Amino acid sequence: MRKIRTNIVNPVSPDYAFIGLDYVISWEDGIINNIHSYQPGVDLDCEERLDELCLPGLIDIHTHLSQYRIRGRYEPSLLSWLEKNVFPEEALSQNLDFAEKIATDFFQALFAAGTTTSVIYTAPYPQACETAFSIAQKFGARTLIGMTIMDQNAPSELLQSTDFVFQKSVELYHKYHNVSPLQDYIFSPRFAISCSFNLIEKIARFAQDNSAWIQTHLSENQIEIANVIQLFGTDTYTQVYENAGLLTPHTILAHCIHLSPTEMDILAKYDCKIAHCPDSNFFLKSGEFNYEALYSRNLKIGIGSDVAAGTTLNMLYHSKMANYRQSVYSISPERLFYHITLGNATLLGYQDKIGSLDSGKEADLCFLKLPPEPIPEDSLISAICFYGYEFPVIETVIAGRTVYSR
């Protein structure tokens, strides 16, 4: 058992987080068993870490493992960035040694950022996806991983036939679904431009029949949207996914920037989940996410790093960017903190086991070093979200096991 005397910050609801100064948190066999205010004379066997904060492990609901090395590679917009940077980089993961190295580097960086749960796209090769699972299992990562799916409109070395890519995706699902309590498979069609309607429909039908998770991109860029409408002959981008049956309560849609009110209503109708990627949207000049309109429809909104268009795996930075990228609407620090912890856990249906510091939940934890200057308690969450790197990660714990220590 580990028992630590520290300070805790615990999300309770979208607009409230509990701050406990000088608290004790303990866990055993991967489960939090006690959280209480420090009791002198009783809590004598603690690790003393009062110069730190204990948070729930951070959660990243949208990231691209195979793109990790190309963070910050500039292009003025999405489609040219994919062609110049992403496609050549993902092609390198055909080499198993490269795939193993980049997966190792990615997960080590993820843990060093305090992230304990991630939702991942790999390069569009079965062996690259299997390598990512192998490294995740070795390190004890909590993650959903999917092979990027494409059968059209991409370089030939990245494309597979419709039947091949569908069959391999199903095989990967059967191999990794429910095998480990920490890892699962997620079907990952890149976006409508690179997937035929037949492929999208086949993935959607299988996922619906098996209540499987799906992730894809929607309405990120105006040129992308125009291309989709021309390719599929629909009135909107969202209509393509609706016609194919891809919209479900287990579908995570990244970006969702340029949606009409009708499209927003459709996503709400199907209880789809949204991955807001503010740093990526800013980097590629894709546009401003309409947080207020989507939140008002009770859609579950999470925050993702979207590495590599997102420039870092640090989810505290992305919480800040979620507020900075709203021209008028302001998102409170408490809600930002909720989004990258309990909110993202709730989006994934994991709220009963992770996302907050509660007895009986799994011990997914992140310890941050407090800066030297005193911070008033009522400003602590604001400082966590809006400071730069003044809160370095000291330790990251997944299911009670330390996966990073500074």
mmCIF file of C-alpha atoms in Angstrom:
data_model
loop_
_atom_site.group_PDB
_atom_site.id
_atom_site.type_symbol
_atom_site.label_atom_id
_atom_site.label_comp_id
_atom_site.label_asym_id
_atom_site.label_seq_id
_atom_site.Cartn_x
_atom_site.Cartn_y
_atom_site.Cartn_z
ATOM 1 C CA MET A 1 0.000 0.000 0.000
ATOM 2 C CA ARG A 2 1.109 3.559 -0.681
ATOM 3 C CA LYS A 3 0.004 6.423 1.550
ATOM 4 C CA ILE A 4 0.885 10.003 0.610
ATOM 5 C CA ARG A 5 0.439 13.262 2.491
ATOM 6 C CA THR A 6 -0.142 15.940 -0.109
ATOM 7 C CA ASN A 7 -2.730 18.374 -1.481
ATOM 8 C CA ILE A 8 -5.567 17.204 -3.703
ATOM 9 C CA VAL A 9 -7.619 18.789 -6.473
ATOM 10 C CA ASN A 10 -10.665 16.720 -7.312
ATOM 11 C CA PRO A 11 -13.272 17.439 -10.033
ATOM 12 C CA VAL A 12 -16.810 16.966 -8.735
ATOM 13 C CA SER A 13 -18.978 18.529 -11.459
ATOM 14 C CA PRO A 14 -18.426 20.621 -14.593
ATOM 15 C CA ASP A 15 -18.253 23.799 -12.532
ATOM 16 C CA TYR A 16 -16.879 22.687 -9.174
ATOM 17 C CA ALA A 17 -13.688 21.043 -7.993
ATOM 18 C CA PHE A 18 -12.802 20.238 -4.395
ATOM 19 C CA ILE A 19 -9.452 21.416 -3.070
ATOM 20 C CA GLY A 20 -8.056 19.581 -0.070
ATOM 21 C CA LEU A 21 -4.935 21.069 1.471
ATOM 22 C CA ASP A 22 -2.867 18.731 3.622
ATOM 23 C CA TYR A 23 -4.752 15.543 2.796
ATOM 24 C CA VAL A 24 -3.799 11.877 2.777
ATOM 25 C CA ILE A 25 -4.497 9.618 -0.200
ATOM 26 C CA SER A 26 -3.758 5.896 -0.112
ATOM 27 C CA TRP A 27 -4.143 3.043 -2.545
ATOM 28 C CA GLU A 28 -3.584 -0.683 -2.639
ATOM 29 C CA ASP A 29 -3.846 -3.280 -5.407
ATOM 30 C CA GLY A 30 -4.537 -0.492 -7.872
ATOM 31 C CA ILE A 31 -7.563 0.899 -6.015
ATOM 32 C CA ILE A 32 -7.881 4.125 -4.000
ATOM 33 C CA ASN A 33 -8.921 3.013 -0.544
ATOM 34 C CA ASN A 34 -8.892 6.228 1.497
ATOM 35 C CA ILE A 35 -8.792 9.996 1.145
ATOM 36 C CA HIS A 36 -8.971 12.135 4.266
ATOM 37 C CA SER A 37 -7.653 15.235 5.941
ATOM 38 C CA TYR A 38 -4.259 14.642 7.568
ATOM 39 C CA GLN A 39 -4.560 13.529 11.196
ATOM 40 C CA PRO A 40 -1.485 14.255 13.373
ATOM 41 C CA GLY A 41 -0.571 11.333 15.563
ATOM 42 C CA VAL A 42 -2.527 8.938 13.338
ATOM 43 C CA ASP A 43 -1.062 9.346 9.845
ATOM 44 C CA LEU A 44 2.517 8.586 10.816
ATOM 45 C CA ASP A 45 3.482 6.350 7.917
ATOM 46 C CA CYS A 46 2.964 8.723 4.980
ATOM 47 C CA GLU A 47 5.221 9.833 2.184
ATOM 48 C CA GLU A 48 5.543 13.585 2.813
ATOM 49 C CA ARG A 49 4.756 15.494 -0.388
ATOM 50 C CA LEU A 50 3.164 18.739 0.750
ATOM 51 C CA ASP A 51 4.977 20.672 -1.962
ATOM 52 C CA GLU A 52 2.923 18.828 -4.582
ATOM 53 C CA LEU A 53 -0.627 18.532 -5.867
ATOM 54 C CA CYS A 54 -2.368 15.229 -6.518
ATOM 55 C CA LEU A 55 -4.814 15.274 -9.431
ATOM 56 C CA PRO A 56 -6.719 12.527 -11.197
ATOM 57 C CA GLY A 57 -4.679 11.278 -14.144
ATOM 58 C CA LEU A 58 -5.239 13.487 -17.172
ATOM 59 C CA ILE A 59 -7.209 12.126 -20.140
ATOM 60 C CA ASP A 60 -6.553 12.832 -23.829
ATOM 61 C CA ILE A 61 -9.429 11.748 -26.075
ATOM 62 C CA HIS A 62 -7.840 12.453 -29.468
ATOM 63 C CA THR A 63 -4.231 11.964 -30.512
ATOM 64 C CA HIS A 64 -2.145 10.433 -33.315
ATOM 65 C CA LEU A 65 0.709 8.255 -32.088
ATOM 66 C CA SER A 66 2.367 7.820 -35.485
ATOM 67 C CA GLN A 67 2.574 11.585 -35.967
ATOM 68 C CA TYR A 68 4.400 12.263 -32.684
ATOM 69 C CA ARG A 69 7.701 13.298 -34.297
ATOM 70 C CA ILE A 70 6.183 15.934 -36.603
ATOM 71 C CA ARG A 71 4.721 18.259 -33.997
ATOM 72 C CA GLY A 72 5.142 21.866 -35.081
ATOM 73 C CA ARG A 73 5.725 21.106 -38.798
ATOM 74 C CA TYR A 74 4.121 24.146 -40.362
ATOM 75 C CA GLU A 75 1.656 24.214 -43.219
ATOM 76 C CA PRO A 76 -1.065 26.851 -43.587
ATOM 77 C CA SER A 77 -4.017 24.434 -43.699
ATOM 78 C CA LEU A 78 -5.189 20.873 -43.110
ATOM 79 C CA LEU A 79 -5.041 19.187 -46.527
ATOM 80 C CA SER A 80 -1.608 20.481 -47.508
ATOM 81 C CA TRP A 81 -0.327 19.591 -44.018
ATOM 82 C CA LEU A 82 -1.548 16.018 -44.455
ATOM 83 C CA GLU A 83 0.069 15.693 -47.877
ATOM 84 C CA LYS A 84 3.400 17.288 -47.004
ATOM 85 C CA ASN A 85 3.929 16.067 -43.437
ATOM 86 C CA VAL A 86 1.489 13.436 -42.180
ATOM 87 C CA PHE A 87 1.317 10.961 -45.038
ATOM 88 C CA PRO A 88 5.108 10.634 -45.494
ATOM 89 C CA GLU A 89 5.591 10.318 -41.728
ATOM 90 C CA GLU A 90 2.900 7.666 -41.277
ATOM 91 C CA ALA A 91 4.401 5.658 -44.143
ATOM 92 C CA LEU A 92 7.542 5.183 -42.023
ATOM 93 C CA SER A 93 5.564 2.974 -39.633
ATOM 94 C CA GLN A 94 5.610 0.180 -42.202
ATOM 95 C CA ASN A 95 9.001 -0.514 -40.640
ATOM 96 C CA LEU A 96 8.427 -2.409 -37.394
ATOM 97 C CA ASP A 97 11.570 -1.062 -35.720
ATOM 98 C CA PHE A 98 10.403 2.475 -36.441
ATOM 99 C CA ALA A 99 6.872 1.675 -35.257
ATOM 100 C CA GLU A 100 8.234 0.278 -31.987
ATOM 101 C CA LYS A 101 10.516 3.261 -31.413
ATOM 102 C CA ILE A 102 7.847 5.876 -32.028
ATOM 103 C CA ALA A 103 5.307 4.026 -29.852
ATOM 104 C CA THR A 104 7.865 3.818 -27.042
ATOM 105 C CA ASP A 105 8.724 7.502 -27.316
ATOM 106 C CA PHE A 106 5.053 8.460 -27.507
ATOM 107 C CA PHE A 107 3.925 6.613 -24.383
ATOM 108 C CA GLN A 108 6.914 7.798 -22.371
ATOM 109 C CA ALA A 109 6.116 11.395 -23.337
ATOM 110 C CA LEU A 110 2.439 10.852 -22.579
ATOM 111 C CA PHE A 111 3.206 9.664 -19.044
ATOM 112 C CA ALA A 112 5.703 12.496 -18.510
ATOM 113 C CA ALA A 113 2.826 14.892 -19.277
ATOM 114 C CA GLY A 114 0.663 13.330 -16.549
ATOM 115 C CA THR A 115 -1.722 11.656 -18.993
ATOM 116 C CA THR A 116 -3.032 8.270 -17.875
ATOM 117 C CA THR A 117 -5.736 7.614 -20.503
ATOM 118 C CA SER A 118 -5.576 8.271 -24.234
ATOM 119 C CA VAL A 119 -7.570 7.620 -27.394
ATOM 120 C CA ILE A 120 -5.149 6.945 -30.229
ATOM 121 C CA TYR A 121 -4.911 6.664 -34.006
ATOM 122 C CA THR A 122 -1.944 4.713 -35.362
ATOM 123 C CA ALA A 123 -0.600 4.637 -38.916
ATOM 124 C CA PRO A 124 -2.795 2.689 -41.399
ATOM 125 C CA TYR A 125 -0.938 -0.618 -41.029
ATOM 126 C CA PRO A 126 -2.081 -3.562 -38.896
ATOM 127 C CA GLN A 127 1.479 -4.200 -37.696
ATOM 128 C CA ALA A 128 1.847 -0.583 -36.542
ATOM 129 C CA CYS A 129 -1.375 -0.883 -34.556
ATOM 130 C CA GLU A 130 -0.289 -4.188 -33.011
ATOM 131 C CA THR A 131 3.053 -2.676 -32.090
ATOM 132 C CA ALA A 132 1.299 0.190 -30.319
ATOM 133 C CA PHE A 133 -0.802 -2.301 -28.349
ATOM 134 C CA SER A 134 2.320 -4.270 -27.449
ATOM 135 C CA ILE A 135 4.082 -1.183 -26.067
ATOM 136 C CA ALA A 136 0.918 -0.054 -24.250
ATOM 137 C CA GLN A 137 0.652 -3.452 -22.579
ATOM 138 C CA LYS A 138 4.348 -3.448 -21.671
ATOM 139 C CA PHE A 139 4.131 -0.007 -20.048
ATOM 140 C CA GLY A 140 0.676 -0.421 -18.495
ATOM 141 C CA ALA A 141 -1.017 2.364 -20.463
ATOM 142 C CA ARG A 142 -4.765 2.863 -20.265
ATOM 143 C CA THR A 143 -5.816 3.489 -23.853
ATOM 144 C CA LEU A 144 -8.124 2.916 -26.785
ATOM 145 C CA ILE A 145 -6.086 2.344 -29.954
ATOM 146 C CA GLY A 146 -7.226 2.097 -33.552
ATOM 147 C CA MET A 147 -5.567 1.568 -36.900
ATOM 148 C CA THR A 148 -6.258 4.529 -39.185
ATOM 149 C CA ILE A 149 -8.576 3.323 -41.949
ATOM 150 C CA MET A 150 -8.343 4.572 -45.553
ATOM 151 C CA ASP A 151 -9.256 3.101 -48.942
ATOM 152 C CA GLN A 152 -9.201 6.139 -51.255
ATOM 153 C CA ASN A 153 -7.704 9.582 -51.938
ATOM 154 C CA ALA A 154 -4.352 9.093 -50.220
ATOM 155 C CA PRO A 155 -0.857 7.995 -51.325
ATOM 156 C CA SER A 156 -0.822 4.409 -52.570
ATOM 157 C CA GLU A 157 1.567 3.187 -49.870
ATOM 158 C CA LEU A 158 -1.015 4.145 -47.235
ATOM 159 C CA LEU A 159 -4.085 2.671 -48.932
ATOM 160 C CA GLN A 160 -5.596 -0.796 -48.568
ATOM 161 C CA SER A 161 -8.539 -2.307 -50.399
ATOM 162 C CA THR A 162 -11.949 -1.839 -48.815
ATOM 163 C CA ASP A 163 -12.334 -5.507 -47.908
ATOM 164 C CA PHE A 164 -8.767 -5.832 -46.608
ATOM 165 C CA VAL A 165 -8.851 -2.793 -44.343
ATOM 166 C CA PHE A 166 -12.286 -3.706 -43.006
ATOM 167 C CA GLN A 167 -11.286 -7.312 -42.306
ATOM 168 C CA LYS A 168 -8.030 -6.304 -40.620
ATOM 169 C CA SER A 169 -9.886 -3.791 -38.452
ATOM 170 C CA VAL A 170 -12.337 -6.463 -37.354
ATOM 171 C CA GLU A 171 -9.471 -8.862 -36.604
ATOM 172 C CA LEU A 172 -7.761 -6.208 -34.485
ATOM 173 C CA TYR A 173 -11.017 -5.565 -32.646
ATOM 174 C CA HIS A 174 -11.460 -9.248 -31.817
ATOM 175 C CA LYS A 175 -7.818 -9.562 -30.766
ATOM 176 C CA TYR A 176 -7.801 -6.631 -28.343
ATOM 177 C CA HIS A 177 -11.375 -6.011 -27.217
ATOM 178 C CA ASN A 178 -12.002 -7.081 -23.597
ATOM 179 C CA VAL A 179 -8.612 -8.785 -23.380
ATOM 180 C CA SER A 180 -7.175 -6.296 -20.894
ATOM 181 C CA PRO A 181 -8.905 -3.953 -18.434
ATOM 182 C CA LEU A 182 -6.549 -1.195 -19.592
ATOM 183 C CA GLN A 183 -6.651 -1.414 -23.399
ATOM 184 C CA ASP A 184 -9.400 -1.625 -26.019
ATOM 185 C CA TYR A 185 -9.764 -1.256 -29.773
ATOM 186 C CA ILE A 186 -11.489 1.681 -31.486
ATOM 187 C CA PHE A 187 -12.457 1.738 -35.184
ATOM 188 C CA SER A 188 -10.685 4.712 -36.762
ATOM 189 C CA PRO A 189 -11.694 5.846 -40.268
ATOM 190 C CA ARG A 190 -9.547 8.957 -40.845
ATOM 191 C CA PHE A 191 -12.207 11.152 -42.454
ATOM 192 C CA ALA A 192 -14.769 10.967 -45.228
ATOM 193 C CA ILE A 193 -12.391 12.074 -48.003
ATOM 194 C CA SER A 194 -10.152 9.025 -47.509
ATOM 195 C CA CYS A 195 -12.922 6.465 -46.938
ATOM 196 C CA SER A 196 -15.424 5.152 -49.457
ATOM 197 C CA PHE A 197 -19.081 5.120 -48.472
ATOM 198 C CA ASN A 198 -18.999 1.324 -48.633
ATOM 199 C CA LEU A 199 -16.154 1.199 -46.107
ATOM 200 C CA ILE A 200 -17.766 3.714 -43.753
ATOM 201 C CA GLU A 201 -21.030 1.756 -43.904
ATOM 202 C CA LYS A 202 -19.322 -1.598 -43.212
ATOM 203 C CA ILE A 203 -17.446 -0.166 -40.224
ATOM 204 C CA ALA A 204 -20.614 1.485 -38.924
ATOM 205 C CA ARG A 205 -22.681 -1.686 -39.190
ATOM 206 C CA PHE A 206 -20.106 -3.821 -37.390
ATOM 207 C CA ALA A 207 -19.547 -1.217 -34.685
ATOM 208 C CA GLN A 208 -23.270 -0.820 -34.062
ATOM 209 C CA ASP A 209 -23.789 -4.580 -33.888
ATOM 210 C CA ASN A 210 -21.003 -4.869 -31.314
ATOM 211 C CA SER A 211 -21.419 -1.549 -29.441
ATOM 212 C CA ALA A 212 -17.823 -0.811 -30.437
ATOM 213 C CA TRP A 213 -16.143 2.567 -30.262
ATOM 214 C CA ILE A 214 -15.555 4.632 -33.424
ATOM 215 C CA GLN A 215 -13.441 7.742 -33.897
ATOM 216 C CA THR A 216 -13.180 9.981 -36.938
ATOM 217 C CA HIS A 217 -12.921 13.627 -37.990
ATOM 218 C CA LEU A 218 -15.792 15.914 -38.945
ATOM 219 C CA SER A 219 -15.970 19.435 -40.395
ATOM 220 C CA GLU A 220 -12.450 20.537 -39.555
ATOM 221 C CA ASN A 221 -11.679 22.640 -42.610
ATOM 222 C CA GLN A 222 -13.814 24.471 -45.181
ATOM 223 C CA ILE A 223 -11.983 23.007 -48.192
ATOM 224 C CA GLU A 224 -12.309 19.523 -46.667
ATOM 225 C CA ILE A 225 -16.063 20.052 -46.274
ATOM 226 C CA ALA A 226 -16.471 21.183 -49.891
ATOM 227 C CA ASN A 227 -14.557 18.121 -51.092
ATOM 228 C CA VAL A 228 -16.715 15.783 -49.002
ATOM 229 C CA ILE A 229 -19.957 17.279 -50.305
ATOM 230 C CA GLN A 230 -18.693 16.961 -53.879
ATOM 231 C CA LEU A 231 -17.493 13.373 -53.370
ATOM 232 C CA PHE A 232 -20.649 12.070 -51.734
ATOM 233 C CA GLY A 233 -23.323 14.314 -53.258
ATOM 234 C CA THR A 234 -24.813 15.315 -49.917
ATOM 235 C CA ASP A 235 -25.920 18.678 -48.563
ATOM 236 C CA THR A 236 -23.651 18.470 -45.511
ATOM 237 C CA TYR A 237 -20.633 16.569 -44.208
ATOM 238 C CA THR A 238 -22.617 15.227 -41.251
ATOM 239 C CA GLN A 239 -25.163 13.713 -43.646
ATOM 240 C CA VAL A 240 -22.488 11.359 -45.029
ATOM 241 C CA TYR A 241 -21.887 9.838 -41.613
ATOM 242 C CA GLU A 242 -25.598 9.761 -40.769
ATOM 243 C CA ASN A 243 -26.455 7.995 -44.040
ATOM 244 C CA ALA A 244 -23.760 5.402 -43.378
ATOM 245 C CA GLY A 245 -24.921 4.759 -39.799
ATOM 246 C CA LEU A 246 -21.658 5.993 -38.298
ATOM 247 C CA LEU A 247 -23.299 8.294 -35.750
ATOM 248 C CA THR A 248 -23.793 6.445 -32.449
ATOM 249 C CA PRO A 249 -23.363 7.066 -28.700
ATOM 250 C CA HIS A 250 -19.949 5.367 -29.086
ATOM 251 C CA THR A 251 -18.746 7.685 -31.866
ATOM 252 C CA ILE A 252 -16.108 10.339 -31.094
ATOM 253 C CA LEU A 253 -16.047 13.118 -33.684
ATOM 254 C CA ALA A 254 -12.997 15.363 -33.690
ATOM 255 C CA HIS A 255 -13.097 19.111 -34.460
ATOM 256 C CA CYS A 256 -16.761 19.710 -35.483
ATOM 257 C CA ILE A 257 -15.938 23.347 -36.203
ATOM 258 C CA HIS A 258 -18.121 24.321 -39.166
ATOM 259 C CA LEU A 259 -21.457 22.733 -38.253
ATOM 260 C CA SER A 260 -24.847 24.205 -39.009
ATOM 261 C CA PRO A 261 -27.471 24.215 -36.231
ATOM 262 C CA THR A 262 -29.187 21.317 -38.019
ATOM 263 C CA GLU A 263 -25.961 19.293 -38.004
ATOM 264 C CA MET A 264 -25.480 20.007 -34.300
ATOM 265 C CA ASP A 265 -29.012 18.780 -33.645
ATOM 266 C CA ILE A 266 -28.263 15.574 -35.553
ATOM 267 C CA LEU A 267 -25.170 14.881 -33.418
ATOM 268 C CA ALA A 268 -27.236 15.491 -30.284
ATOM 269 C CA LYS A 269 -29.964 13.166 -31.561
ATOM 270 C CA TYR A 270 -27.468 10.297 -31.783
ATOM 271 C CA ASP A 271 -25.691 11.244 -28.534
ATOM 272 C CA CYS A 272 -22.365 11.480 -30.358
ATOM 273 C CA LYS A 273 -19.255 12.550 -28.467
ATOM 274 C CA ILE A 274 -17.085 15.474 -29.550
ATOM 275 C CA ALA A 275 -13.309 15.813 -29.257
ATOM 276 C CA HIS A 276 -12.456 19.511 -29.148
ATOM 277 C CA CYS A 277 -8.861 20.087 -30.312
ATOM 278 C CA PRO A 278 -8.216 23.805 -29.761
ATOM 279 C CA ASP A 279 -4.454 23.869 -30.306
ATOM 280 C CA SER A 280 -4.752 21.968 -33.574
ATOM 281 C CA ASN A 281 -7.593 24.210 -34.754
ATOM 282 C CA PHE A 282 -5.385 27.236 -34.065
ATOM 283 C CA PHE A 283 -2.222 25.749 -35.589
ATOM 284 C CA LEU A 284 -3.861 24.857 -38.917
ATOM 285 C CA LYS A 285 -6.119 27.941 -38.925
ATOM 286 C CA SER A 286 -9.105 25.640 -39.217
ATOM 287 C CA GLY A 287 -11.577 27.881 -37.408
ATOM 288 C CA GLU A 288 -13.236 28.471 -34.057
ATOM 289 C CA PHE A 289 -15.125 25.696 -32.282
ATOM 290 C CA ASN A 290 -18.672 26.768 -31.334
ATOM 291 C CA TYR A 291 -18.425 25.551 -27.744
ATOM 292 C CA GLU A 292 -21.462 27.446 -26.492
ATOM 293 C CA ALA A 293 -23.867 26.122 -29.145
ATOM 294 C CA LEU A 294 -22.698 22.512 -28.826
ATOM 295 C CA TYR A 295 -22.614 22.556 -25.017
ATOM 296 C CA SER A 296 -26.147 23.997 -24.914
ATOM 297 C CA ARG A 297 -27.341 20.881 -26.766
ATOM 298 C CA ASN A 298 -26.037 18.668 -23.933
ATOM 299 C CA LEU A 299 -23.467 17.061 -26.183
ATOM 300 C CA LYS A 300 -20.559 15.546 -24.302
ATOM 301 C CA ILE A 301 -17.511 17.593 -25.231
ATOM 302 C CA GLY A 302 -14.016 16.387 -24.419
ATOM 303 C CA ILE A 303 -10.601 17.899 -25.055
ATOM 304 C CA GLY A 304 -7.877 16.225 -27.099
ATOM 305 C CA SER A 305 -4.269 17.108 -27.833
ATOM 306 C CA ASP A 306 -4.559 16.097 -31.511
ATOM 307 C CA VAL A 307 -0.817 15.610 -31.749
ATOM 308 C CA ALA A 308 0.763 16.315 -34.213
ATOM 309 C CA ALA A 309 -1.358 19.272 -35.372
ATOM 310 C CA GLY A 310 -1.589 19.803 -31.658
ATOM 311 C CA THR A 311 1.907 20.786 -30.608
ATOM 312 C CA THR A 312 2.195 19.072 -27.210
ATOM 313 C CA LEU A 313 0.785 16.158 -25.207
ATOM 314 C CA ASN A 314 0.376 18.411 -22.152
ATOM 315 C CA MET A 315 -3.356 18.423 -21.402
ATOM 316 C CA LEU A 316 -3.084 21.367 -18.997
ATOM 317 C CA TYR A 317 -1.874 23.408 -21.956
ATOM 318 C CA HIS A 318 -4.826 22.209 -24.050
ATOM 319 C CA SER A 319 -7.267 23.159 -21.297
ATOM 320 C CA LYS A 320 -5.859 26.689 -21.489
ATOM 321 C CA MET A 321 -6.144 26.706 -25.268
ATOM 322 C CA ALA A 322 -9.792 25.640 -25.045
ATOM 323 C CA ASN A 323 -10.527 28.940 -23.349
ATOM 324 C CA TYR A 324 -8.097 31.037 -25.394
ATOM 325 C CA ARG A 325 -9.662 29.852 -28.654
ATOM 326 C CA GLN A 326 -13.071 31.282 -27.726
ATOM 327 C CA SER A 327 -13.299 34.838 -29.002
ATOM 328 C CA VAL A 328 -16.170 35.823 -26.713
ATOM 329 C CA TYR A 329 -17.453 32.859 -24.697
ATOM 330 C CA SER A 330 -15.448 32.212 -21.534
ATOM 331 C CA ILE A 331 -14.929 28.739 -20.072
ATOM 332 C CA SER A 332 -14.188 28.663 -16.346
ATOM 333 C CA PRO A 333 -11.013 27.012 -15.006
ATOM 334 C CA GLU A 334 -13.170 24.523 -13.105
ATOM 335 C CA ARG A 335 -14.875 23.407 -16.305
ATOM 336 C CA LEU A 336 -11.582 23.234 -18.194
ATOM 337 C CA PHE A 337 -10.151 21.038 -15.445
ATOM 338 C CA TYR A 338 -13.286 18.889 -15.495
ATOM 339 C CA HIS A 339 -12.995 18.384 -19.265
ATOM 340 C CA ILE A 340 -9.482 16.875 -19.065
ATOM 341 C CA THR A 341 -10.332 14.643 -16.088
ATOM 342 C CA LEU A 342 -13.817 13.518 -15.053
ATOM 343 C CA GLY A 343 -15.474 15.000 -18.133
ATOM 344 C CA ASN A 344 -13.342 13.016 -20.549
ATOM 345 C CA ALA A 345 -13.808 9.925 -18.366
ATOM 346 C CA THR A 346 -17.585 10.396 -18.493
ATOM 347 C CA LEU A 347 -17.480 10.827 -22.264
ATOM 348 C CA LEU A 348 -15.782 7.416 -22.494
ATOM 349 C CA GLY A 349 -18.139 5.794 -19.975
ATOM 350 C CA TYR A 350 -15.255 5.368 -17.517
ATOM 351 C CA GLN A 351 -16.582 7.712 -14.814
ATOM 352 C CA ASP A 352 -17.155 4.889 -12.330
ATOM 353 C CA LYS A 353 -13.516 3.802 -12.384
ATOM 354 C CA ILE A 354 -11.351 6.849 -13.201
ATOM 355 C CA GLY A 355 -11.484 10.625 -13.674
ATOM 356 C CA SER A 356 -11.701 11.722 -10.037
ATOM 357 C CA LEU A 357 -10.144 10.980 -6.657
ATOM 358 C CA ASP A 358 -12.684 8.778 -4.904
ATOM 359 C CA SER A 359 -12.395 5.700 -2.728
ATOM 360 C CA GLY A 360 -13.096 2.594 -4.787
ATOM 361 C CA LYS A 361 -11.907 4.080 -8.061
ATOM 362 C CA GLU A 362 -8.742 2.931 -9.763
ATOM 363 C CA ALA A 363 -5.615 4.820 -8.770
ATOM 364 C CA ASP A 364 -4.922 6.835 -11.925
ATOM 365 C CA LEU A 365 -3.065 9.819 -10.501
ATOM 366 C CA CYS A 366 -0.862 12.713 -11.490
ATOM 367 C CA PHE A 367 1.409 14.538 -9.021
ATOM 368 C CA LEU A 368 2.479 18.092 -9.858
ATOM 369 C CA LYS A 369 5.151 20.194 -8.159
ATOM 370 C CA LEU A 370 3.775 23.421 -6.705
ATOM 371 C CA PRO A 371 5.546 26.605 -7.806
ATOM 372 C CA PRO A 372 7.599 28.376 -5.122
ATOM 373 C CA GLU A 373 5.302 31.402 -4.803
ATOM 374 C CA PRO A 374 2.118 30.961 -2.739
ATOM 375 C CA ILE A 375 -1.140 30.660 -4.702
ATOM 376 C CA PRO A 376 -4.445 31.560 -3.005
ATOM 377 C CA GLU A 377 -6.708 28.536 -2.753
ATOM 378 C CA ASP A 378 -9.459 30.209 -4.764
ATOM 379 C CA SER A 379 -6.992 30.771 -7.630
ATOM 380 C CA LEU A 380 -5.342 27.351 -7.589
ATOM 381 C CA ILE A 381 -7.381 25.726 -10.364
ATOM 382 C CA SER A 382 -6.990 28.817 -12.511
ATOM 383 C CA ALA A 383 -3.214 28.635 -12.029
ATOM 384 C CA ILE A 384 -3.168 24.918 -12.911
ATOM 385 C CA CYS A 385 -4.957 25.596 -16.194
ATOM 386 C CA PHE A 386 -3.432 28.915 -17.223
ATOM 387 C CA TYR A 387 0.168 28.818 -16.026
ATOM 388 C CA GLY A 388 2.782 27.641 -18.488
ATOM 389 C CA TYR A 389 5.081 24.903 -17.207
ATOM 390 C CA GLU A 390 5.328 26.051 -13.598
ATOM 391 C CA PHE A 391 3.629 22.821 -12.432
ATOM 392 C CA PRO A 392 6.075 20.094 -13.547
ATOM 393 C CA VAL A 393 4.846 16.507 -13.410
ATOM 394 C CA ILE A 394 6.606 14.594 -10.622
ATOM 395 C CA GLU A 395 4.862 11.213 -10.865
ATOM 396 C CA THR A 396 2.212 9.522 -12.980
ATOM 397 C CA VAL A 397 0.342 6.461 -11.708
ATOM 398 C CA ILE A 398 -1.962 4.128 -13.661
ATOM 399 C CA ALA A 399 -4.035 1.529 -11.792
ATOM 400 C CA GLY A 400 -1.736 1.955 -8.785
ATOM 401 C CA ARG A 401 1.485 1.455 -10.765
ATOM 402 C CA THR A 402 4.020 4.247 -11.285
ATOM 403 C CA VAL A 403 4.615 4.694 -15.014
ATOM 404 C CA TYR A 404 6.620 7.925 -14.736
ATOM 405 C CA SER A 405 8.710 9.418 -11.953
ATOM 406 C CA ARG A 406 10.824 12.547 -12.146
#
